[in-house]
Short mmCIF file of C-alpha atoms in Angstrom, two decimals:
data_model
loop_
_atom_site.label_atom_id
_atom_site.label_comp_id
_atom_site.label_asym_id
_atom_site.label_seq_id
_atom_site.Cartn_x
_atom_site.Cartn_y
_atom_site.Cartn_z
CA UNK A 1 -11.83 -41.07 -15.20
CA UNK A 2 -15.55 -40.78 -14.27
CA UNK A 3 -16.62 -37.16 -13.80
CA UNK A 4 -17.55 -38.07 -10.21
CA UNK A 5 -14.24 -39.24 -9.22
CA UNK A 6 -12.54 -36.16 -10.98
CA UNK A 7 -14.75 -33.74 -8.98
CA UNK A 8 -13.99 -35.19 -5.82
CA UNK A 9 -10.25 -35.16 -6.45
CA UNK A 10 -10.74 -31.69 -7.40
CA UNK A 11 -12.71 -30.66 -4.11
CA UNK A 12 -9.96 -32.79 -2.14
CA UNK A 13 -7.24 -30.80 -3.57
CA UNK A 14 -8.78 -27.84 -3.08
CA UNK A 15 -9.27 -28.37 0.64
CA UNK A 16 -5.83 -29.98 1.26
CA UNK A 17 -3.41 -28.30 -1.46
CA UNK A 18 -2.48 -25.49 1.24
CA UNK A 19 -1.62 -28.06 3.94
CA UNK A 20 0.40 -30.21 1.81
CA UNK A 21 2.28 -27.26 0.16
CA UNK A 22 3.06 -25.88 3.75
CA UNK A 23 4.35 -29.32 4.98
CA UNK A 24 6.68 -29.96 2.31
CA UNK A 25 7.80 -26.53 2.20
CA UNK A 26 9.09 -26.79 5.76
CA UNK A 27 11.35 -29.82 4.47
CA UNK A 28 12.60 -28.28 1.62
CA UNK A 29 12.68 -24.74 2.32
CA UNK A 30 11.73 -23.39 -0.82
CA UNK A 31 7.81 -22.73 -1.80
CA UNK A 32 8.11 -23.06 -5.50
CA UNK A 33 9.80 -26.61 -5.12
CA UNK A 34 7.23 -27.65 -2.55
CA UNK A 35 4.33 -26.46 -4.92
CA UNK A 36 5.93 -28.82 -7.64
CA UNK A 37 6.25 -31.67 -5.14
CA UNK A 38 2.80 -31.22 -3.97
CA UNK A 39 1.50 -31.27 -7.67
CA UNK A 40 3.46 -34.23 -8.08
CA UNK A 41 1.27 -36.00 -5.55
CA UNK A 42 -1.83 -34.84 -7.22
CA UNK A 43 -0.75 -36.30 -10.30
CA UNK A 44 -0.23 -39.31 -8.68
CA UNK A 45 -3.64 -39.13 -7.06
CA UNK A 46 -5.26 -38.75 -10.55
CA UNK A 47 -3.53 -41.76 -11.73
CA UNK A 48 -4.43 -44.19 -8.73
CA UNK A 49 -7.53 -42.76 -7.13
CA UNK A 50 -9.82 -43.60 -10.25
CA UNK A 51 -9.00 -47.23 -9.82
CA UNK A 52 -8.51 -47.69 -6.23
CA UNK A 53 -10.98 -45.07 -4.97
CA UNK A 54 -10.76 -42.15 -2.72
CA UNK A 55 -8.82 -42.78 0.43
CA UNK A 56 -10.68 -42.50 3.60
CA UNK A 57 -7.99 -39.82 4.50
CA UNK A 58 -7.11 -38.18 1.31
CA UNK A 59 -5.19 -35.22 3.02
CA UNK A 60 -2.84 -37.77 4.50
CA UNK A 61 -2.49 -39.70 1.36
CA UNK A 62 -1.41 -36.46 -0.54
CA UNK A 63 0.60 -35.22 2.27
CA UNK A 64 2.60 -38.70 2.57
CA UNK A 65 3.10 -38.97 -0.98
CA UNK A 66 4.41 -35.39 -1.48
CA UNK A 67 6.79 -36.13 1.61
CA UNK A 68 8.23 -39.11 -0.05
CA UNK A 69 8.95 -37.04 -3.22
CA UNK A 70 10.60 -34.46 -0.98
CA UNK A 71 12.50 -36.84 0.83
CA UNK A 72 13.87 -38.37 -2.68
CA UNK A 73 14.51 -34.88 -3.50
CA UNK A 74 16.58 -34.35 -0.43
CA UNK A 75 18.67 -37.51 -1.10
CA UNK A 76 19.53 -36.66 -4.61
CA UNK A 77 20.42 -32.99 -3.48
CA UNK A 78 22.81 -34.51 -0.79
CA UNK A 79 24.48 -37.05 -3.23
CA UNK A 80 25.16 -34.50 -5.88
CA UNK A 81 26.52 -32.18 -3.26
CA UNK A 82 28.71 -34.67 -2.07
CA UNK A 83 29.81 -35.87 -5.63
CA UNK A 84 31.03 -32.25 -5.96
CA UNK A 85 32.44 -31.67 -2.61
CA UNK A 86 30.10 -28.99 -1.82
CA UNK A 87 28.11 -28.23 1.30
CA UNK A 88 25.12 -30.21 1.19
CA UNK A 89 21.58 -28.94 1.97
CA UNK A 90 20.54 -29.16 5.52
CA UNK A 91 18.95 -32.41 5.90
CA UNK A 92 17.74 -31.28 9.62
CA UNK A 93 14.54 -30.49 7.38
CA UNK A 94 13.84 -34.05 7.20
CA UNK A 95 13.17 -34.31 10.61
CA UNK A 96 11.13 -31.32 10.58
CA UNK A 97 8.67 -33.34 8.69
CA UNK A 98 7.63 -34.85 12.18
CA UNK A 99 8.94 -32.45 14.69
CA UNK A 100 7.95 -28.80 14.73
CA UNK A 101 10.99 -26.44 15.11
CA UNK A 102 9.59 -23.33 16.63
CA UNK A 103 7.45 -21.48 18.76
CA UNK A 104 4.54 -19.66 17.36
CA UNK A 105 5.18 -15.88 17.89
CA UNK A 106 1.53 -15.00 17.24
CA UNK A 107 0.59 -16.57 20.62
CA UNK A 108 -1.58 -19.16 18.71
CA UNK A 109 0.34 -21.78 21.26
CA UNK A 110 -0.30 -25.20 21.21
CA UNK A 111 -1.30 -25.12 17.54
CA UNK A 112 -0.58 -28.54 15.39
CA UNK A 113 2.49 -29.02 13.28
CA UNK A 114 0.26 -28.63 10.09
CA UNK A 115 -1.31 -25.27 11.78
CA UNK A 116 2.57 -24.04 12.15
CA UNK A 117 3.04 -24.94 8.60
CA UNK A 118 0.01 -23.15 7.27
CA UNK A 119 0.87 -19.89 9.09
CA UNK A 120 4.62 -19.93 7.99
CA UNK A 121 3.17 -20.42 4.41
CA UNK A 122 0.65 -17.49 4.63
CA UNK A 123 3.55 -15.22 5.77
CA UNK A 124 5.88 -16.50 3.13
CA UNK A 125 3.39 -15.83 0.32
CA UNK A 126 2.79 -12.32 1.77
CA UNK A 127 6.21 -11.44 2.18
CA UNK A 128 7.05 -7.79 1.76
CA UNK A 129 9.80 -8.52 -0.87
CA UNK A 130 6.81 -9.07 -3.42
CA UNK A 131 4.69 -6.91 -5.03
CA UNK A 132 0.88 -6.58 -3.68
CA UNK A 133 -0.13 -8.20 -7.13
CA UNK A 134 2.59 -11.00 -6.88
CA UNK A 135 1.43 -11.66 -2.93
CA UNK A 136 -2.36 -11.68 -4.09
CA UNK A 137 -1.54 -14.26 -7.15
CA UNK A 138 0.95 -16.40 -5.15
CA UNK A 139 -1.60 -16.61 -2.05
CA UNK A 140 -4.47 -17.71 -4.18
CA UNK A 141 -2.25 -20.19 -6.07
CA UNK A 142 -0.56 -21.85 -2.66
CA UNK A 143 -3.30 -21.12 -0.02
CA UNK A 144 -6.46 -20.79 -2.33
CA UNK A 145 -5.99 -23.92 -4.58
CA UNK A 146 -6.88 -21.91 -7.41
CA UNK A 147 -5.50 -22.61 -10.61
CA UNK A 148 -3.51 -20.09 -12.92
CA UNK A 149 -6.61 -19.73 -15.16
CA UNK A 150 -8.95 -19.27 -12.58
CA UNK A 151 -6.77 -16.36 -11.19
CA UNK A 152 -6.08 -14.79 -14.43
CA UNK A 153 -10.28 -14.99 -15.11
CA UNK A 154 -10.83 -13.54 -11.76
CA UNK A 155 -8.84 -10.42 -12.01
CA UNK A 156 -9.25 -10.14 -15.88
CA UNK A 157 -5.77 -10.63 -16.73
CA UNK A 158 -4.40 -12.69 -19.31
CA UNK A 159 -3.33 -16.27 -17.85
CA UNK A 160 0.47 -15.88 -19.37
CA UNK A 161 0.54 -12.81 -17.19
CA UNK A 162 -0.45 -14.51 -13.88
CA UNK A 163 1.67 -17.31 -14.69
CA UNK A 164 4.47 -15.12 -14.95
CA UNK A 165 3.78 -13.27 -11.92
CA UNK A 166 3.46 -16.46 -9.86
CA UNK A 167 6.86 -17.73 -11.28
CA UNK A 168 8.35 -14.69 -10.67
CA UNK A 169 7.35 -14.35 -7.12
CA UNK A 170 8.59 -17.73 -6.42
CA UNK A 171 12.17 -17.11 -7.86
CA UNK A 172 12.32 -13.82 -5.90
CA UNK A 173 11.51 -15.72 -2.64
CA UNK A 174 14.16 -18.17 -3.72
CA UNK A 175 16.93 -15.52 -4.73
CA UNK A 176 15.95 -13.26 -1.65
CA UNK A 177 16.70 -16.40 0.43
CA UNK A 178 13.51 -15.68 2.35
CA UNK A 179 13.11 -18.10 5.01
CA UNK A 180 10.32 -20.47 5.65
CA UNK A 181 9.25 -19.34 9.03
CA UNK A 182 7.25 -16.77 11.14
CA UNK A 183 8.79 -13.42 10.92
CA UNK A 184 10.62 -12.30 14.21
CA UNK A 185 8.83 -10.52 16.75
CA UNK A 186 9.82 -6.77 15.88
CA UNK A 187 8.65 -7.53 12.32
CA UNK A 188 5.35 -9.36 13.23
CA UNK A 189 3.02 -6.56 13.14
CA UNK A 190 3.88 -5.10 9.95
CA UNK A 191 3.95 -8.51 8.36
CA UNK A 192 0.57 -9.55 9.77
CA UNK A 193 -0.73 -6.25 8.42
CA UNK A 194 0.55 -7.14 4.87
CA UNK A 195 -1.16 -10.67 5.16
CA UNK A 196 -4.55 -9.23 6.09
CA UNK A 197 -4.29 -6.81 3.45
CA UNK A 198 -3.86 -9.23 0.83
CA UNK A 199 -6.79 -11.29 2.10
CA UNK A 200 -9.17 -8.40 2.40
CA UNK A 201 -7.99 -7.33 -1.41
CA UNK A 202 -8.99 -10.55 -2.59
CA UNK A 203 -12.41 -10.33 -0.90
CA UNK A 204 -13.10 -6.98 -1.89
CA UNK A 205 -12.26 -7.60 -5.87
CA UNK A 206 -15.03 -10.52 -5.21
CA UNK A 207 -17.26 -8.21 -3.43
CA UNK A 208 -17.16 -5.42 -6.19
CA UNK A 209 -15.43 -6.19 -9.01
CA UNK A 210 -12.97 -3.57 -10.66
CA UNK A 211 -13.65 -4.21 -14.18
CA UNK A 212 -15.62 -6.58 -16.49
CA UNK A 213 -19.16 -7.28 -16.94
CA UNK A 214 -20.08 -8.79 -13.67
CA UNK A 215 -20.90 -6.85 -10.35
CA UNK A 216 -19.36 -9.69 -8.16
CA UNK A 217 -17.07 -12.59 -8.26
CA UNK A 218 -18.57 -14.70 -5.64
CA UNK A 219 -15.53 -17.36 -5.74
CA UNK A 220 -12.92 -14.68 -4.58
CA UNK A 221 -15.29 -13.77 -1.78
CA UNK A 222 -15.37 -17.38 -0.84
CA UNK A 223 -11.69 -17.85 -1.10
CA UNK A 224 -11.11 -14.77 1.11
CA UNK A 225 -13.60 -16.04 3.75
CA UNK A 226 -11.87 -19.29 3.89
CA UNK A 227 -8.33 -17.93 4.29
CA UNK A 228 -9.63 -15.34 6.85
CA UNK A 229 -11.17 -18.51 9.01
CA UNK A 230 -7.73 -20.19 8.59
CA UNK A 231 -5.97 -17.34 10.03
CA UNK A 232 -8.41 -16.82 12.81
CA UNK A 233 -7.95 -20.43 13.90
CA UNK A 234 -4.19 -20.27 13.96
CA UNK A 235 -4.32 -16.91 15.57
CA UNK A 236 -7.06 -16.68 18.24
CA UNK A 237 -5.32 -14.03 20.24
CA UNK A 238 -4.71 -11.48 17.32
CA UNK A 239 -7.57 -8.99 17.43
CA UNK A 240 -7.49 -7.66 13.95
CA UNK A 241 -7.32 -11.20 12.25
CA UNK A 242 -10.99 -11.54 13.91
CA UNK A 243 -11.97 -8.04 13.09
CA UNK A 244 -11.39 -8.63 9.45
CA UNK A 245 -13.13 -12.05 9.48
CA UNK A 246 -16.06 -10.50 11.12
CA UNK A 247 -16.05 -7.81 8.47
CA UNK A 248 -15.86 -10.09 5.32
CA UNK A 249 -18.68 -12.37 7.18
CA UNK A 250 -21.06 -9.18 7.51
CA UNK A 251 -20.32 -7.99 3.93
CA UNK A 252 -20.72 -11.32 2.48
CA UNK A 253 -23.89 -11.90 4.39
CA UNK A 254 -25.48 -9.23 1.83
CA UNK A 255 -24.31 -11.01 -1.49
CA UNK A 256 -27.67 -12.69 -2.56
CA UNK A 257 -29.37 -9.27 -2.24
CA UNK A 258 -26.80 -7.08 -4.02
CA UNK A 259 -28.06 -8.11 -7.42
CA UNK A 260 -31.02 -8.50 -9.16
CA UNK A 261 -31.89 -11.40 -11.56
CA UNK A 262 -30.33 -9.74 -14.71
CA UNK A 263 -27.39 -9.21 -12.54
CA UNK A 264 -27.67 -5.27 -12.19
CA UNK A 265 -26.51 -3.82 -8.72
CA UNK A 266 -29.35 -3.53 -6.18
CA UNK A 267 -28.89 -0.52 -4.08
CA UNK A 268 -28.50 -0.93 0.10
CA UNK A 269 -31.67 0.79 0.86
CA UNK A 270 -33.64 -1.40 -1.73
CA UNK A 271 -32.35 -4.81 -0.87
CA UNK A 272 -34.38 -7.45 0.34
CA UNK A 273 -33.07 -8.06 3.79
CA UNK A 274 -34.95 -11.32 4.31
CA UNK A 275 -32.30 -12.65 1.66
CA UNK A 276 -29.10 -11.75 3.85
CA UNK A 277 -27.54 -14.82 5.20
CA UNK A 278 -28.42 -14.99 9.02
CA UNK A 279 -25.95 -17.45 9.60
CA UNK A 280 -23.04 -15.32 8.07
CA UNK A 281 -24.43 -12.29 10.16
CA UNK A 282 -24.45 -14.51 13.34
CA UNK A 283 -20.77 -15.50 12.43
CA UNK A 284 -19.67 -11.74 11.81
CA UNK A 285 -21.44 -10.52 14.82
CA UNK A 286 -19.40 -13.50 17.06
CA UNK A 287 -15.91 -12.85 15.50
CA UNK A 288 -16.53 -8.99 16.09
CA UNK A 289 -17.28 -9.68 19.90
CA UNK A 290 -14.05 -11.72 19.96
CA UNK A 291 -12.09 -8.92 18.41
CA UNK A 292 -13.50 -6.58 21.06
CA UNK A 293 -13.18 -9.09 23.95
CA UNK A 294 -9.68 -9.26 23.25
CA UNK A 295 -8.66 -5.65 23.07
CA UNK A 296 -9.15 -5.23 19.57
CA UNK A 297 -12.32 -2.73 19.56
CA UNK A 298 -10.44 0.28 17.77
CA UNK A 299 -8.49 -1.59 15.19
CA UNK A 300 -9.05 -0.48 11.80
CA UNK A 301 -10.68 -3.75 10.46
CA UNK A 302 -12.84 -4.02 13.80
CA UNK A 303 -13.97 -0.63 13.54
CA UNK A 304 -15.33 -1.27 9.73
CA UNK A 305 -16.73 -4.63 11.14
CA UNK A 306 -18.81 -2.43 13.85
CA UNK A 307 -20.05 -0.21 10.74
CA UNK A 308 -20.97 -3.54 8.68
CA UNK A 309 -22.74 -4.59 11.90
CA UNK A 310 -24.95 -1.31 12.14
CA UNK A 311 -26.44 -2.24 8.89
CA UNK A 312 -26.67 -6.13 9.74
CA UNK A 313 -28.64 -5.21 12.89
CA UNK A 314 -31.16 -2.89 11.22
CA UNK A 315 -34.29 -4.95 10.12
CA UNK A 316 -35.02 -1.99 7.59
CA UNK A 317 -33.06 0.43 5.86
CA UNK A 318 -34.72 3.32 7.87
CA UNK A 319 -33.61 1.76 11.09
CA UNK A 320 -29.92 2.24 10.26
CA UNK A 321 -28.24 3.94 13.34
CA UNK A 322 -26.47 6.44 10.84
CA UNK A 323 -25.20 8.59 13.91
CA UNK A 324 -23.28 5.75 15.41
CA UNK A 325 -21.67 4.92 11.75
CA UNK A 326 -20.77 8.37 11.71
CA UNK A 327 -19.19 8.11 15.04
CA UNK A 328 -17.39 4.94 14.09
CA UNK A 329 -15.84 6.68 11.03
CA UNK A 330 -14.59 9.56 13.23
CA UNK A 331 -12.79 6.94 15.00
CA UNK A 332 -11.38 5.01 12.03
CA UNK A 333 -10.27 8.23 10.63
CA UNK A 334 -8.10 8.73 13.95
CA UNK A 335 -6.37 5.09 13.86
CA UNK A 336 -6.30 4.57 9.92
CA UNK A 337 -6.62 8.37 8.33
CA UNK A 338 -6.73 8.31 4.33
CA UNK A 339 -8.77 10.13 1.87
CA UNK A 340 -10.98 7.04 1.17
CA UNK A 341 -11.99 6.70 4.88
CA UNK A 342 -12.75 10.71 4.84
CA UNK A 343 -14.93 9.80 1.82
CA UNK A 344 -16.88 7.26 3.50
CA UNK A 345 -17.35 9.30 6.66
CA UNK A 346 -18.79 11.85 4.48
CA UNK A 347 -21.69 9.69 3.28
CA UNK A 348 -22.12 8.38 7.09
CA UNK A 349 -22.27 12.10 7.84
CA UNK A 350 -24.71 13.07 4.93
CA UNK A 351 -26.95 10.23 6.04
CA UNK A 352 -26.85 11.11 9.75
CA UNK A 353 -26.89 15.03 9.30
CA UNK A 354 -27.68 16.24 5.99
CA UNK A 355 -26.07 16.42 2.46
CA UNK A 356 -24.74 19.96 3.29
CA UNK A 357 -22.48 18.61 5.86
CA UNK A 358 -21.42 15.68 3.72
CA UNK A 359 -20.68 18.12 0.82
CA UNK A 360 -18.38 20.30 2.74
CA UNK A 361 -16.09 17.13 3.71
CA UNK A 362 -15.94 15.93 0.21
CA UNK A 363 -15.37 19.36 -1.38
CA UNK A 364 -12.11 19.42 1.16
CA UNK A 365 -10.61 16.47 -0.31
CA UNK A 366 -11.47 16.95 -3.97
CA UNK A 367 -8.08 17.68 -4.96
CA UNK A 368 -6.34 14.81 -2.97
CA UNK A 369 -3.98 13.03 -5.30
CA UNK A 370 -5.04 9.74 -4.07
CA UNK A 371 -8.71 10.09 -5.31
CA UNK A 372 -7.43 11.37 -8.61
CA UNK A 373 -9.26 8.61 -11.19
CA UNK A 374 -11.18 7.26 -8.15
CA UNK A 375 -14.81 7.04 -9.44
CA UNK A 376 -16.45 6.98 -6.17
CA UNK A 377 -15.41 10.70 -5.54
CA UNK A 378 -17.49 12.22 -8.15
CA UNK A 379 -20.27 9.45 -7.72
CA UNK A 380 -20.66 10.53 -3.92
CA UNK A 381 -20.39 14.21 -4.68
CA UNK A 382 -23.10 13.66 -7.66
CA UNK A 383 -25.23 12.01 -5.12
CA UNK A 384 -25.03 14.81 -2.53
CA UNK A 385 -25.63 17.42 -5.12
CA UNK A 386 -28.73 15.45 -6.51
CA UNK A 387 -30.07 15.33 -2.96
CA UNK A 388 -29.58 19.08 -2.64
CA UNK A 389 -31.51 19.43 -5.88
CA UNK A 390 -28.65 20.70 -7.96
CA UNK A 391 -29.30 18.26 -10.69
CA UNK A 392 -27.14 19.73 -13.58
CA UNK A 393 -23.96 19.67 -11.11
CA UNK A 394 -24.79 16.50 -9.98
CA UNK A 395 -25.08 15.21 -13.64
CA UNK A 396 -21.92 16.59 -14.44
CA UNK A 397 -20.23 14.44 -11.52
CA UNK A 398 -22.05 11.26 -12.57
CA UNK A 399 -20.80 11.60 -15.85
CA UNK A 400 -17.31 12.08 -14.57
CA UNK A 401 -17.36 9.04 -12.50
CA UNK A 402 -19.15 6.91 -15.24
CA UNK A 403 -16.08 7.83 -17.49
CA UNK A 404 -13.56 6.34 -14.89
CA UNK A 405 -15.59 3.36 -13.94
CA UNK A 406 -14.18 0.09 -15.59
CA UNK A 407 -17.21 -2.26 -14.37
CA UNK A 408 -19.83 -2.39 -16.86
CA UNK A 409 -22.58 -2.83 -14.25
CA UNK A 410 -21.06 0.25 -12.26
CA UNK A 411 -21.38 2.16 -15.52
CA UNK A 412 -24.92 1.34 -16.16
CA UNK A 413 -25.69 2.42 -12.61
CA UNK A 414 -24.30 5.68 -12.99
CA UNK A 415 -25.71 6.28 -16.51
CA UNK A 416 -29.03 5.74 -14.81
CA UNK A 417 -28.16 8.20 -12.11
CA UNK A 418 -27.35 10.74 -15.24
CA UNK A 419 -30.73 10.12 -16.66
CA UNK A 420 -32.55 10.66 -13.30
CA UNK A 421 -30.81 14.19 -13.11
CA UNK A 422 -31.97 15.05 -16.61
CA UNK A 423 -35.56 14.01 -15.75
CA UNK A 424 -35.37 15.86 -12.53
CA UNK A 425 -33.91 19.00 -14.29
CA UNK A 426 -36.64 18.81 -17.08
CA UNK A 427 -39.50 18.23 -14.65
CA UNK A 428 -38.16 20.65 -11.87
CA UNK A 429 -38.82 17.78 -9.66
CA UNK A 430 -37.16 16.49 -6.17
CA UNK A 431 -33.84 14.68 -6.97
CA UNK A 432 -34.23 10.55 -7.72
CA UNK A 433 -33.12 8.28 -5.01
CA UNK A 434 -29.81 6.89 -4.91
CA UNK A 435 -27.51 4.96 -2.86
CA UNK A 436 -26.30 6.59 0.27
CA UNK A 437 -23.08 6.85 -0.89
CA UNK A 438 -23.36 7.05 -4.75
CA UNK A 439 -22.32 3.15 -4.65
CA UNK A 440 -24.82 0.16 -4.70
CA UNK A 441 -23.70 -1.32 -1.34
CA UNK A 442 -21.48 0.56 1.08
#
């Protein structure tokens, strides 16, 4: 097989795999089996396409092949059940290969059958019966088209661990008899929140890697954006779906400017804003406007997107509307209170009204159990203390943050802040400039 054909098949699979799995899962009512049958179709493509060429409609070819495999499986199941005089599997599912059998509760009315199947697959992969880690791995495998090895590399986890996590997730869904369908309306809001949480978790790990040597993992950001765009197309009337998409588009717009040529973090005030992606900014602002237009202005994701929009609209760092950002964090703290939101609110208050006001907020949450081991707490506190010329105290906070940090680039940044504090103490000068919230990019 030539490298060109292999790359073409790989690209097609990445785009089409979720649709193929979703279509087959509706037939066999088993996500794990559906993935196996879809993989069979991929193997068939690898066998036939190098000789015959990539078909004009490769997605349809893969889907048809997988459906044939599914029908063969269902016939065998029926024959085996008949022989053993057992109740056979419901073969009504065969008809579902063509005719959709439910009404879309997300009000993405009149979506085609493929869209309905994708929506079902997303909700199944993010079912609450699974742990958050299992939901992430299964979502990336089924909907992102990532291999087990790619997921393992992205999260710095051994490949066997990810493989076991995915296998257990599929087994759990089967044993719990999780139906391949949208949840009933009473469960919809909770389940949608879980889906959005998984997508944003994937994005955040790509945007600021928890551990390892790289500050960012762009492939994860790309996969999360793709999933967010799929969801937005399938659920056009769900404000928080569009709020999350807006937030990710706006944050992703800064990616090229967030690291220097050596891969080191670049602080938000120091970023070359001409490198921000204007197309992503435009898309993010449009998604935010849509979320607000359908009544989602006060949703947690929409509020965070509005904060990101304040940065996106500022041509220079000095033009940033920090009082508005502080007000938006006040609103976010009302609808989604958490110690992390309070910490970010403190950053905005510090930029808008001075470090002393911010330090009061930070000191009020220093003993929160949820922030124990959270490196951004001492990092933010160190930044505020440095701005108040309390350099010895700031150095101690930065040292504490560096000890907690698992990302090599983050530790380097914090160690530079430590050295800056030591220089300031030695010279008696003003504090060195740092990130507004002790992070390279809020």
